[in-house]
Amino acid sequence: MASTEPAHEPEEETAVETARRQLERAAAHLDVDEGVIERLRHPTSVYQITIPLERDDGTREMYTGYRAHHDNVRGPYKGGIRYHPDVTQKECVGLSMWMTWKCAVMDIPFGGGKGGVVVDPKDLSQTEKERLTRRMAEELRPVIGPMTDIPAPDMGTDPQTMAWFMDAYSMQEGETQPGVVTGKPPVIGGSYGREEAPGRSVGIITREILEYYDRDVAETTVAVQGFGSVGANAARYLDDLGADVVAVSDVDGAIYDPDGLDTNDVEGHDERPGMVSGYDAPETLTNEELLTLDVDVLIPAAIGNVLTAENARDVQADIVVEGANGPTTSTADQIFEERGIPVVPDIVANAGGVTVSYFEWLQDINRRKWTLERVNEELETEMLRAWDAIRVEYESRDVTWRDAAYIVALSRIAEAHDVRGLWP
Ligand code: NAD
């Protein structure tokens, strides 16, 4: 397939626009040097690579890849690599900025990075994907590394992709370097609990915000859009705490049981595509109907931009917790603010993923594996620490939960820039 950039332009704000808007909103509450803010509006560097691939039929094709480095004042760049036909340089820059805020709000000593290849992975055989990944690792080798930039899986990439990447990098470096990527299979330095972590953190944060508003989790109804990795793990975590998860969905539609679904019995999309049609639930709904159900907590955990100007006024949930990245458009966000509906932002709610990636990196550079129990305990500690910091800002300023999270992130980044100063 061709390696040109797609013409596709999303109707909503781009990731860069969102990241810059959030930066500006947070900056308005802080006394930060304008030079630092201006620096954070832009990436440090963006790399474009051309990846030649020999297809299985012997023909040769070129693919375009990017790696954006936003900011590394607090530590190595960190962020996923996606394989998707809509990948653009601008999107990688925007998503790398989100990673800077996400790592900072969690107080993880990483900065923001993101990359991708303009390719539809469904068009590639497994061996083609392997060759593409190995060549990409080689092309990116000068600008990545365990102490400089640590990629991870994202859309269209998975633990196997990371294993090939790590192997290619290690072979060229002459030593096994598991810390060059995270999200690897545990047998080569991946962490236990990494897969469940983003959903688990959504569950932990939901539990905390319920407590903040004096609600009993056992008396809570929850609707989860997207019963994939994030959604299923969040739903099962809350179900285990006694919440009634009344609706879950996949791309085909939603299932609904006002008495609460047995989320451990419902199979996830990965486990069996089309689980909604296959599951015997009292009612089925559309995804749109799920978003406007009268529940206590709504967790959009599928894709971005699902809560919009069109449906935000119809949302009946009392609290929204963002499981997916960017599920709430800026207009919807404003509507929720006007309506007094708290929205816990993605950069903290699903940050369990990057947090356990950090744990994975620690295990890799120390050559010491943690048990699943230790991973989950430390994840709980880190989530509560981040939540406390956000709560302090939320309570001391008249801001939304999202603004409070960005204020925490920006103040840490700005302070680091301040004390490090400018070189030379
Ligand atoms: P996934 O592919 O495992 O699951 C996605 C789920 O959403 C599936 O059930 C799918 O059927 C459903 N879905 C897809 N398109 C839909 C649509 N148009 N309407 C309704 N449902 C739809 O993906 P995931 O890893 O769970 O990621 C979900 C979101 O969370 C994404 O925004 C992702 O960027 C974000 N996220 C994921 C991780 C992670 O490590 N998995 C970490 C942080 C954030």
Short mmCIF file of C-alpha atoms and ligand atoms in Angstrom, two decimals:
data_model
loop_
_atom_site.label_atom_id
_atom_site.label_comp_id
_atom_site.label_asym_id
_atom_site.label_seq_id
_atom_site.Cartn_x
_atom_site.Cartn_y
_atom_site.Cartn_z
CA MET A 1 0.00 0.00 0.00
CA ALA A 2 1.02 3.61 -0.53
CA SER A 3 3.03 5.38 2.12
CA THR A 4 1.59 8.86 1.63
CA GLU A 5 -0.18 10.66 4.46
CA PRO A 6 -3.95 10.33 4.45
CA ALA A 7 -6.11 13.34 3.61
CA HIS A 8 -8.39 12.49 6.55
CA GLU A 9 -9.01 15.51 8.79
CA PRO A 10 -10.90 14.85 12.01
CA GLU A 11 -13.81 17.26 12.55
CA GLU A 12 -12.96 17.68 16.19
CA GLU A 13 -9.94 19.42 17.66
CA THR A 14 -6.70 17.70 16.78
CA ALA A 15 -4.59 16.14 19.54
CA VAL A 16 -2.12 19.04 19.29
CA GLU A 17 -4.90 21.60 19.65
CA THR A 18 -6.29 19.77 22.67
CA ALA A 19 -2.86 19.47 24.28
CA ARG A 20 -2.13 23.18 23.70
CA ARG A 21 -5.54 24.26 24.98
CA GLN A 22 -5.08 22.25 28.16
CA LEU A 23 -1.60 23.69 28.57
CA GLU A 24 -2.95 27.21 28.30
CA ARG A 25 -5.84 26.56 30.69
CA ALA A 26 -3.46 25.20 33.31
CA ALA A 27 -0.92 27.99 32.72
CA ALA A 28 -3.61 30.60 33.46
CA HIS A 29 -3.68 29.31 37.05
CA LEU A 30 0.08 29.20 37.56
CA ASP A 31 2.93 31.63 37.61
CA VAL A 32 5.04 30.01 34.90
CA ASP A 33 7.67 31.68 32.73
CA GLU A 34 6.09 32.38 29.32
CA GLY A 35 9.25 31.00 27.70
CA VAL A 36 8.62 27.62 29.31
CA ILE A 37 5.00 27.64 28.12
CA GLU A 38 6.10 28.54 24.60
CA ARG A 39 8.64 25.71 24.71
CA LEU A 40 5.90 23.25 25.75
CA ARG A 41 3.66 24.29 22.86
CA HIS A 42 6.16 22.55 20.57
CA PRO A 43 7.96 19.21 20.42
CA THR A 44 11.70 18.99 21.08
CA SER A 45 12.09 17.04 17.83
CA VAL A 46 10.08 14.98 15.39
CA TYR A 47 11.68 12.26 13.32
CA GLN A 48 10.33 10.99 10.04
CA ILE A 49 11.60 7.69 8.73
CA THR A 50 11.05 5.67 5.58
CA ILE A 51 10.77 1.97 6.20
CA PRO A 52 11.41 -0.30 3.22
CA LEU A 53 9.58 -3.63 3.46
CA GLU A 54 9.92 -6.70 1.33
CA ARG A 55 6.42 -8.14 1.01
CA ASP A 56 5.91 -11.90 1.04
CA ASP A 57 5.49 -11.86 -2.74
CA GLY A 58 8.97 -10.37 -3.16
CA THR A 59 7.82 -6.83 -4.03
CA ARG A 60 9.24 -3.88 -2.13
CA GLU A 61 7.15 -1.19 -0.48
CA MET A 62 7.97 1.97 1.46
CA TYR A 63 6.17 3.05 4.63
CA THR A 64 6.40 6.35 6.45
CA GLY A 65 6.94 6.37 10.20
CA TYR A 66 7.26 9.11 12.81
CA ARG A 67 8.58 9.48 16.31
CA ALA A 68 7.76 12.67 18.17
CA HIS A 69 9.70 13.78 21.25
CA HIS A 70 7.79 16.41 23.18
CA ASP A 71 9.60 17.04 26.45
CA ASN A 72 12.17 15.13 28.50
CA VAL A 73 12.89 17.52 31.33
CA ARG A 74 11.71 14.92 33.88
CA GLY A 75 13.16 11.80 32.21
CA PRO A 76 13.28 9.75 29.00
CA TYR A 77 10.53 10.20 26.42
CA LYS A 78 7.82 7.58 26.81
CA GLY A 79 4.90 6.66 24.59
CA GLY A 80 3.38 4.16 22.22
CA ILE A 81 4.00 3.27 18.61
CA ARG A 82 0.87 2.76 16.55
CA TYR A 83 0.32 1.07 13.21
CA HIS A 84 -2.66 2.75 11.59
CA PRO A 85 -3.47 4.16 8.15
CA ASP A 86 -4.47 7.54 9.64
CA VAL A 87 -1.19 8.15 11.51
CA THR A 88 0.17 11.65 10.83
CA GLN A 89 3.14 13.56 12.07
CA LYS A 90 0.83 16.10 13.70
CA GLU A 91 -1.09 13.39 15.54
CA CYS A 92 2.16 11.93 16.88
CA VAL A 93 3.20 15.37 18.13
CA GLY A 94 -0.16 15.93 19.84
CA LEU A 95 -0.17 12.50 21.46
CA SER A 96 3.43 12.95 22.62
CA MET A 97 2.29 16.13 24.41
CA TRP A 98 -0.50 14.17 26.13
CA MET A 99 2.11 11.68 27.30
CA THR A 100 4.15 14.51 28.87
CA TRP A 101 1.11 15.59 30.92
CA LYS A 102 0.18 11.99 31.77
CA CYS A 103 3.65 11.07 33.07
CA ALA A 104 3.90 14.32 35.02
CA VAL A 105 0.50 14.02 36.69
CA MET A 106 1.53 10.52 37.81
CA ASP A 107 4.95 11.86 38.90
CA ILE A 108 6.64 9.23 36.78
CA PRO A 109 10.19 10.25 35.78
CA PHE A 110 9.43 10.15 32.06
CA GLY A 111 8.58 12.71 29.41
CA GLY A 112 6.30 12.51 26.40
CA GLY A 113 6.88 10.64 23.16
CA LYS A 114 4.71 9.01 20.51
CA GLY A 115 5.24 7.35 17.18
CA GLY A 116 3.54 5.51 14.44
CA VAL A 117 3.71 4.01 11.00
CA VAL A 118 1.20 4.86 8.27
CA VAL A 119 0.07 1.31 7.60
CA ASP A 120 -2.98 -0.85 8.05
CA PRO A 121 -1.61 -3.81 10.00
CA LYS A 122 -4.50 -5.94 8.72
CA ASP A 123 -2.89 -5.68 5.26
CA LEU A 124 0.32 -7.32 6.51
CA SER A 125 1.09 -10.97 7.22
CA GLN A 126 2.73 -11.81 10.55
CA THR A 127 6.16 -12.13 8.91
CA GLU A 128 5.70 -8.80 7.10
CA LYS A 129 4.78 -7.14 10.39
CA GLU A 130 7.90 -8.63 11.96
CA ARG A 131 10.17 -7.33 9.16
CA LEU A 132 8.52 -3.89 9.27
CA THR A 133 8.97 -3.70 13.05
CA ARG A 134 12.61 -4.82 12.99
CA ARG A 135 13.49 -2.31 10.27
CA MET A 136 11.63 0.46 12.10
CA ALA A 137 13.59 -0.35 15.28
CA GLU A 138 16.81 -0.03 13.30
CA GLU A 139 15.76 3.28 11.70
CA LEU A 140 14.78 4.70 15.10
CA ARG A 141 17.82 3.30 16.95
CA PRO A 142 19.76 6.57 17.01
CA VAL A 143 16.95 8.38 18.82
CA ILE A 144 15.55 5.74 21.19
CA GLY A 145 17.00 3.71 24.05
CA PRO A 146 16.32 2.72 27.67
CA MET A 147 17.63 6.08 28.91
CA THR A 148 16.41 8.27 26.02
CA ASP A 149 13.06 7.15 24.60
CA ILE A 150 11.08 4.05 25.51
CA PRO A 151 8.28 3.02 23.10
CA ALA A 152 5.28 0.83 24.02
CA PRO A 153 2.35 -0.84 22.23
CA ASP A 154 -0.51 1.28 20.96
CA MET A 155 -3.23 0.90 18.32
CA GLY A 156 -2.26 -1.91 15.92
CA THR A 157 0.80 -3.01 17.90
CA ASP A 158 1.02 -5.52 20.74
CA PRO A 159 3.44 -7.38 23.05
CA GLN A 160 4.75 -9.44 20.11
CA THR A 161 5.56 -6.24 18.21
CA MET A 162 7.49 -5.02 21.26
CA ALA A 163 9.34 -8.35 21.47
CA TRP A 164 10.55 -7.98 17.84
CA PHE A 165 11.45 -4.36 18.48
CA MET A 166 13.42 -5.21 21.61
CA ASP A 167 15.19 -8.10 19.85
CA ALA A 168 16.16 -5.98 16.83
CA TYR A 169 17.48 -3.20 19.06
CA SER A 170 19.34 -5.62 21.34
CA MET A 171 20.98 -7.50 18.44
CA GLN A 172 22.36 -4.25 17.05
CA GLU A 173 23.51 -3.00 20.45
CA GLY A 174 25.25 -6.29 21.17
CA GLU A 175 23.49 -6.86 24.49
CA THR A 176 19.99 -7.71 25.66
CA GLN A 177 18.26 -4.41 26.42
CA PRO A 178 14.75 -5.20 27.69
CA GLY A 179 14.33 -1.61 28.96
CA VAL A 180 14.18 -0.18 25.44
CA VAL A 181 10.43 -0.87 25.19
CA THR A 182 7.63 -1.72 27.60
CA GLY A 183 4.53 -3.83 27.07
CA LYS A 184 6.66 -6.89 26.29
CA PRO A 185 5.64 -10.48 27.06
CA PRO A 186 6.64 -11.25 30.69
CA VAL A 187 9.10 -13.96 29.60
CA ILE A 188 11.45 -11.30 28.15
CA GLY A 189 11.04 -8.63 30.82
CA GLY A 190 7.39 -7.61 30.52
CA SER A 191 5.56 -6.89 33.74
CA TYR A 192 2.79 -8.90 35.28
CA GLY A 193 -0.37 -6.82 35.46
CA ARG A 194 0.54 -4.48 32.56
CA GLU A 195 -2.42 -5.54 30.42
CA GLU A 196 -4.96 -5.04 33.21
CA ALA A 197 -3.39 -1.82 34.54
CA PRO A 198 -5.22 0.91 32.55
CA GLY A 199 -8.62 -0.62 33.36
CA ARG A 200 -7.59 -1.24 36.93
CA SER A 201 -6.59 2.41 37.36
CA VAL A 202 -9.94 3.48 35.92
CA GLY A 203 -11.56 1.29 38.58
CA ILE A 204 -9.37 2.67 41.39
CA ILE A 205 -10.07 6.28 40.39
CA THR A 206 -13.80 5.61 40.06
CA ARG A 207 -13.77 4.16 43.57
CA GLU A 208 -11.96 7.26 44.84
CA ILE A 209 -14.25 9.82 43.20
CA LEU A 210 -17.28 7.94 44.51
CA GLU A 211 -15.81 8.17 47.98
CA TYR A 212 -15.10 11.87 47.44
CA TYR A 213 -18.79 12.48 46.72
CA ASP A 214 -19.81 10.27 49.68
CA ARG A 215 -21.23 7.53 47.55
CA ASP A 216 -21.10 3.87 48.36
CA VAL A 217 -19.58 1.87 45.54
CA ALA A 218 -21.89 -1.04 46.39
CA GLU A 219 -24.89 1.22 45.72
CA THR A 220 -23.53 2.47 42.39
CA THR A 221 -24.66 1.76 38.85
CA VAL A 222 -22.09 1.92 36.08
CA ALA A 223 -22.25 1.92 32.27
CA VAL A 224 -19.08 1.14 30.32
CA GLN A 225 -18.72 1.89 26.63
CA GLY A 226 -16.17 -0.47 25.07
CA PHE A 227 -15.68 -3.83 26.75
CA GLY A 228 -12.09 -4.16 25.52
CA SER A 229 -8.88 -4.15 27.51
CA VAL A 230 -9.60 -0.94 29.43
CA GLY A 231 -13.39 -1.28 29.66
CA ALA A 232 -13.54 -4.94 30.69
CA ASN A 233 -10.85 -4.58 33.35
CA ALA A 234 -12.48 -1.44 34.77
CA ALA A 235 -15.94 -3.05 34.73
CA ARG A 236 -14.71 -6.24 36.42
CA TYR A 237 -12.78 -4.28 39.06
CA LEU A 238 -15.89 -2.26 39.97
CA ASP A 239 -18.13 -5.32 39.78
CA ASP A 240 -15.78 -7.04 42.26
CA LEU A 241 -16.17 -4.04 44.59
CA GLY A 242 -19.94 -4.53 44.51
CA ALA A 243 -21.01 -1.94 41.94
CA ASP A 244 -23.80 -2.83 39.52
CA VAL A 245 -22.34 -2.68 36.04
CA VAL A 246 -25.64 -2.42 34.21
CA ALA A 247 -24.43 -1.89 30.64
CA VAL A 248 -21.34 -2.67 28.57
CA SER A 249 -20.77 -2.48 24.83
CA ASP A 250 -18.51 -3.26 21.94
CA VAL A 251 -18.44 -1.78 18.47
CA ASP A 252 -21.64 -3.69 17.53
CA GLY A 253 -23.83 -2.44 20.39
CA ALA A 254 -24.56 -2.69 24.10
CA ILE A 255 -26.12 -5.14 26.52
CA TYR A 256 -28.16 -3.95 29.48
CA ASP A 257 -29.32 -5.52 32.72
CA PRO A 258 -30.81 -3.10 35.26
CA ASP A 259 -29.91 -5.59 38.04
CA GLY A 260 -26.25 -5.63 37.02
CA LEU A 261 -24.39 -7.86 34.58
CA ASP A 262 -21.99 -10.59 35.65
CA THR A 263 -18.97 -8.94 34.03
CA ASN A 264 -16.76 -11.97 34.60
CA ASP A 265 -19.18 -14.03 32.56
CA VAL A 266 -19.31 -11.58 29.65
CA GLU A 267 -16.43 -12.20 27.31
CA GLY A 268 -14.34 -9.26 26.12
CA HIS A 269 -14.00 -8.26 22.49
CA ASP A 270 -10.52 -9.77 22.29
CA GLU A 271 -11.66 -12.99 23.91
CA ARG A 272 -14.52 -13.33 21.41
CA PRO A 273 -15.43 -10.62 18.89
CA GLY A 274 -19.15 -9.86 18.83
CA MET A 275 -19.72 -10.77 22.49
CA VAL A 276 -22.72 -8.44 22.67
CA SER A 277 -24.75 -10.35 20.13
CA GLY A 278 -23.65 -13.60 21.75
CA TYR A 279 -24.44 -12.73 25.36
CA ASP A 280 -27.81 -13.50 26.82
CA ALA A 281 -28.77 -10.18 28.47
CA PRO A 282 -32.28 -8.90 29.27
CA GLU A 283 -31.95 -5.96 26.84
CA THR A 284 -29.77 -4.67 24.05
CA LEU A 285 -29.06 -0.99 23.36
CA THR A 286 -27.13 1.05 20.86
CA ASN A 287 -23.83 2.60 21.89
CA GLU A 288 -25.51 6.00 21.75
CA GLU A 289 -28.23 4.82 24.15
CA LEU A 290 -25.62 3.48 26.56
CA LEU A 291 -24.00 6.92 26.78
CA THR A 292 -27.25 8.53 27.91
CA LEU A 293 -28.38 5.83 30.39
CA ASP A 294 -29.53 6.97 33.80
CA VAL A 295 -26.58 5.61 35.79
CA ASP A 296 -24.33 6.93 38.55
CA VAL A 297 -21.08 6.55 36.62
CA LEU A 298 -20.44 6.56 32.89
CA ILE A 299 -17.10 5.19 31.70
CA PRO A 300 -16.41 5.80 28.00
CA ALA A 301 -13.62 3.28 27.35
CA ALA A 302 -13.75 2.65 23.61
CA ILE A 303 -12.65 5.48 21.35
CA GLY A 304 -12.20 9.26 21.32
CA ASN A 305 -14.81 12.01 20.77
CA VAL A 306 -17.93 10.04 21.75
CA LEU A 307 -19.26 12.62 24.22
CA THR A 308 -20.02 15.59 22.00
CA ALA A 309 -22.07 18.77 21.66
CA GLU A 310 -24.87 16.55 20.32
CA ASN A 311 -25.26 14.20 23.27
CA ALA A 312 -23.65 15.92 26.30
CA ARG A 313 -26.95 17.49 27.38
CA ASP A 314 -28.63 14.07 27.26
CA VAL A 315 -26.05 12.35 29.44
CA GLN A 316 -27.81 11.35 32.68
CA ALA A 317 -24.81 9.98 34.57
CA ASP A 318 -23.76 11.87 37.70
CA ILE A 319 -20.04 11.28 37.13
CA VAL A 320 -17.97 10.59 34.01
CA VAL A 321 -14.65 8.76 34.27
CA GLU A 322 -12.64 8.76 31.04
CA GLY A 323 -11.30 5.28 30.29
CA ALA A 324 -10.47 5.98 26.64
CA ASN A 325 -8.11 8.71 25.55
CA GLY A 326 -10.00 11.87 24.64
CA PRO A 327 -13.62 10.58 24.75
CA THR A 328 -15.00 14.06 25.64
CA THR A 329 -14.84 16.86 23.08
CA SER A 330 -14.06 20.37 24.30
CA THR A 331 -17.68 21.46 23.75
CA ALA A 332 -19.02 18.48 25.67
CA ASP A 333 -16.55 19.25 28.41
CA GLN A 334 -17.95 22.78 28.69
CA ILE A 335 -21.50 21.43 28.81
CA PHE A 336 -20.59 19.02 31.61
CA GLU A 337 -18.95 21.88 33.49
CA GLU A 338 -22.11 24.01 33.14
CA ARG A 339 -24.25 21.05 34.22
CA GLY A 340 -22.01 20.34 37.23
CA ILE A 341 -21.14 16.83 36.07
CA PRO A 342 -17.62 15.94 37.25
CA VAL A 343 -15.39 14.45 34.56
CA VAL A 344 -12.25 12.63 35.67
CA PRO A 345 -9.75 13.05 32.83
CA ASP A 346 -8.06 10.30 30.89
CA ILE A 347 -4.56 11.48 31.82
CA VAL A 348 -5.12 10.24 35.35
CA ALA A 349 -7.92 7.66 35.04
CA ASN A 350 -6.22 5.36 32.52
CA ALA A 351 -2.66 6.23 33.60
CA GLY A 352 -2.27 2.80 35.19
CA GLY A 353 -0.93 1.73 31.79
CA VAL A 354 2.03 4.05 31.73
CA THR A 355 2.54 3.57 35.47
CA VAL A 356 2.97 -0.18 35.12
CA SER A 357 5.13 0.50 32.04
CA TYR A 358 7.35 2.48 34.39
CA PHE A 359 7.35 -0.49 36.80
CA GLU A 360 8.30 -2.72 33.84
CA TRP A 361 11.21 -0.45 32.98
CA LEU A 362 12.35 -0.47 36.61
CA GLN A 363 12.22 -4.28 36.63
CA ASP A 364 14.18 -4.36 33.35
CA ILE A 365 16.99 -2.04 34.35
CA ASN A 366 17.28 -3.72 37.76
CA ARG A 367 16.98 -7.24 36.27
CA ARG A 368 14.48 -8.08 39.03
CA LYS A 369 10.93 -9.25 38.44
CA TRP A 370 8.05 -8.11 40.63
CA THR A 371 5.14 -10.32 41.60
CA LEU A 372 1.64 -9.42 40.39
CA GLU A 373 0.74 -8.59 44.00
CA ARG A 374 3.59 -6.09 44.23
CA VAL A 375 2.66 -4.51 40.88
CA ASN A 376 -0.94 -4.05 41.97
CA GLU A 377 0.02 -2.73 45.40
CA GLU A 378 2.42 -0.18 43.95
CA LEU A 379 -0.11 0.80 41.29
CA GLU A 380 -2.66 1.47 44.02
CA THR A 381 -0.09 3.61 45.88
CA GLU A 382 0.80 5.65 42.79
CA MET A 383 -2.84 6.18 41.80
CA LEU A 384 -3.74 7.38 45.29
CA ARG A 385 -0.73 9.69 45.37
CA ALA A 386 -1.76 11.26 42.05
CA TRP A 387 -5.39 11.48 43.13
CA ASP A 388 -4.41 13.26 46.36
CA ALA A 389 -2.36 15.84 44.44
CA ILE A 390 -5.26 16.50 42.04
CA ARG A 391 -7.76 16.72 44.89
CA VAL A 392 -5.65 19.38 46.60
CA GLU A 393 -5.74 21.54 43.44
CA TYR A 394 -9.43 20.84 42.87
CA GLU A 395 -10.30 21.91 46.40
CA SER A 396 -8.05 24.95 46.55
CA ARG A 397 -9.05 26.45 43.18
CA ASP A 398 -12.36 26.86 41.40
CA VAL A 399 -11.50 24.46 38.58
CA THR A 400 -12.70 21.22 36.98
CA TRP A 401 -11.09 17.89 37.76
CA ARG A 402 -9.48 18.05 34.33
CA ASP A 403 -7.96 21.45 34.99
CA ALA A 404 -6.79 20.29 38.42
CA ALA A 405 -4.95 17.34 36.80
CA TYR A 406 -3.28 19.57 34.21
CA ILE A 407 -2.32 22.08 36.89
CA VAL A 408 -0.57 19.30 38.83
CA ALA A 409 1.20 18.14 35.64
CA LEU A 410 2.25 21.56 34.43
CA SER A 411 3.49 22.78 37.80
CA ARG A 412 5.82 19.74 38.00
CA ILE A 413 7.10 20.19 34.44
CA ALA A 414 7.54 23.94 34.81
CA GLU A 415 9.37 23.58 38.10
CA ALA A 416 11.72 21.03 36.53
CA HIS A 417 12.44 23.43 33.65
CA ASP A 418 12.97 26.20 36.15
CA VAL A 419 15.48 24.42 38.35
CA ARG A 420 17.35 22.83 35.45
CA GLY A 421 17.57 26.17 33.62
CA LEU A 422 18.50 26.61 30.01
CA TRP A 423 21.57 25.05 28.43
CA PRO A 424 24.00 26.46 27.34
P1 NAD B 1 -9.57 -2.54 22.81
O1 NAD B 1 -9.40 -2.67 21.35
O2 NAD B 1 -9.11 -3.64 23.70
O3 NAD B 1 -11.11 -2.32 23.16
C1 NAD B 1 -11.88 -1.35 22.53
C2 NAD B 1 -13.33 -1.69 22.75
O4 NAD B 1 -14.12 -0.65 22.18
C3 NAD B 1 -13.80 -2.96 22.07
O5 NAD B 1 -14.78 -3.57 22.88
C4 NAD B 1 -14.44 -2.46 20.77
O6 NAD B 1 -15.41 -3.34 20.26
C5 NAD B 1 -15.04 -1.18 21.25
N1 NAD B 1 -15.25 -0.20 20.18
C6 NAD B 1 -14.45 0.06 19.12
N2 NAD B 1 -14.98 1.01 18.35
C7 NAD B 1 -16.15 1.38 18.94
C8 NAD B 1 -17.15 2.31 18.62
N3 NAD B 1 -17.07 3.03 17.52
N4 NAD B 1 -18.20 2.42 19.46
C9 NAD B 1 -18.27 1.67 20.57
N5 NAD B 1 -17.36 0.75 20.91
C10 NAD B 1 -16.31 0.62 20.10
O7 NAD B 1 -8.88 -1.15 23.19
P2 NAD B 1 -8.35 -0.68 24.61
O8 NAD B 1 -6.91 -1.02 24.71
O9 NAD B 1 -9.29 -1.11 25.68
O10 NAD B 1 -8.40 0.91 24.44
C11 NAD B 1 -9.60 1.63 24.59
C12 NAD B 1 -9.27 3.09 24.78
O11 NAD B 1 -8.41 3.25 25.91
C13 NAD B 1 -8.53 3.77 23.63
O12 NAD B 1 -8.91 5.12 23.59
C14 NAD B 1 -7.09 3.67 24.06
O13 NAD B 1 -6.28 4.68 23.45
C15 NAD B 1 -7.22 3.92 25.54
N6 NAD B 1 -6.11 3.43 26.33
C16 NAD B 1 -5.67 2.14 26.25
C17 NAD B 1 -4.60 1.74 27.02
C18 NAD B 1 -4.08 0.35 26.95
O14 NAD B 1 -2.93 0.14 27.38
N7 NAD B 1 -4.86 -0.63 26.48
C19 NAD B 1 -3.98 2.64 27.90
C20 NAD B 1 -4.48 3.94 27.99
C21 NAD B 1 -5.53 4.31 27.19
#
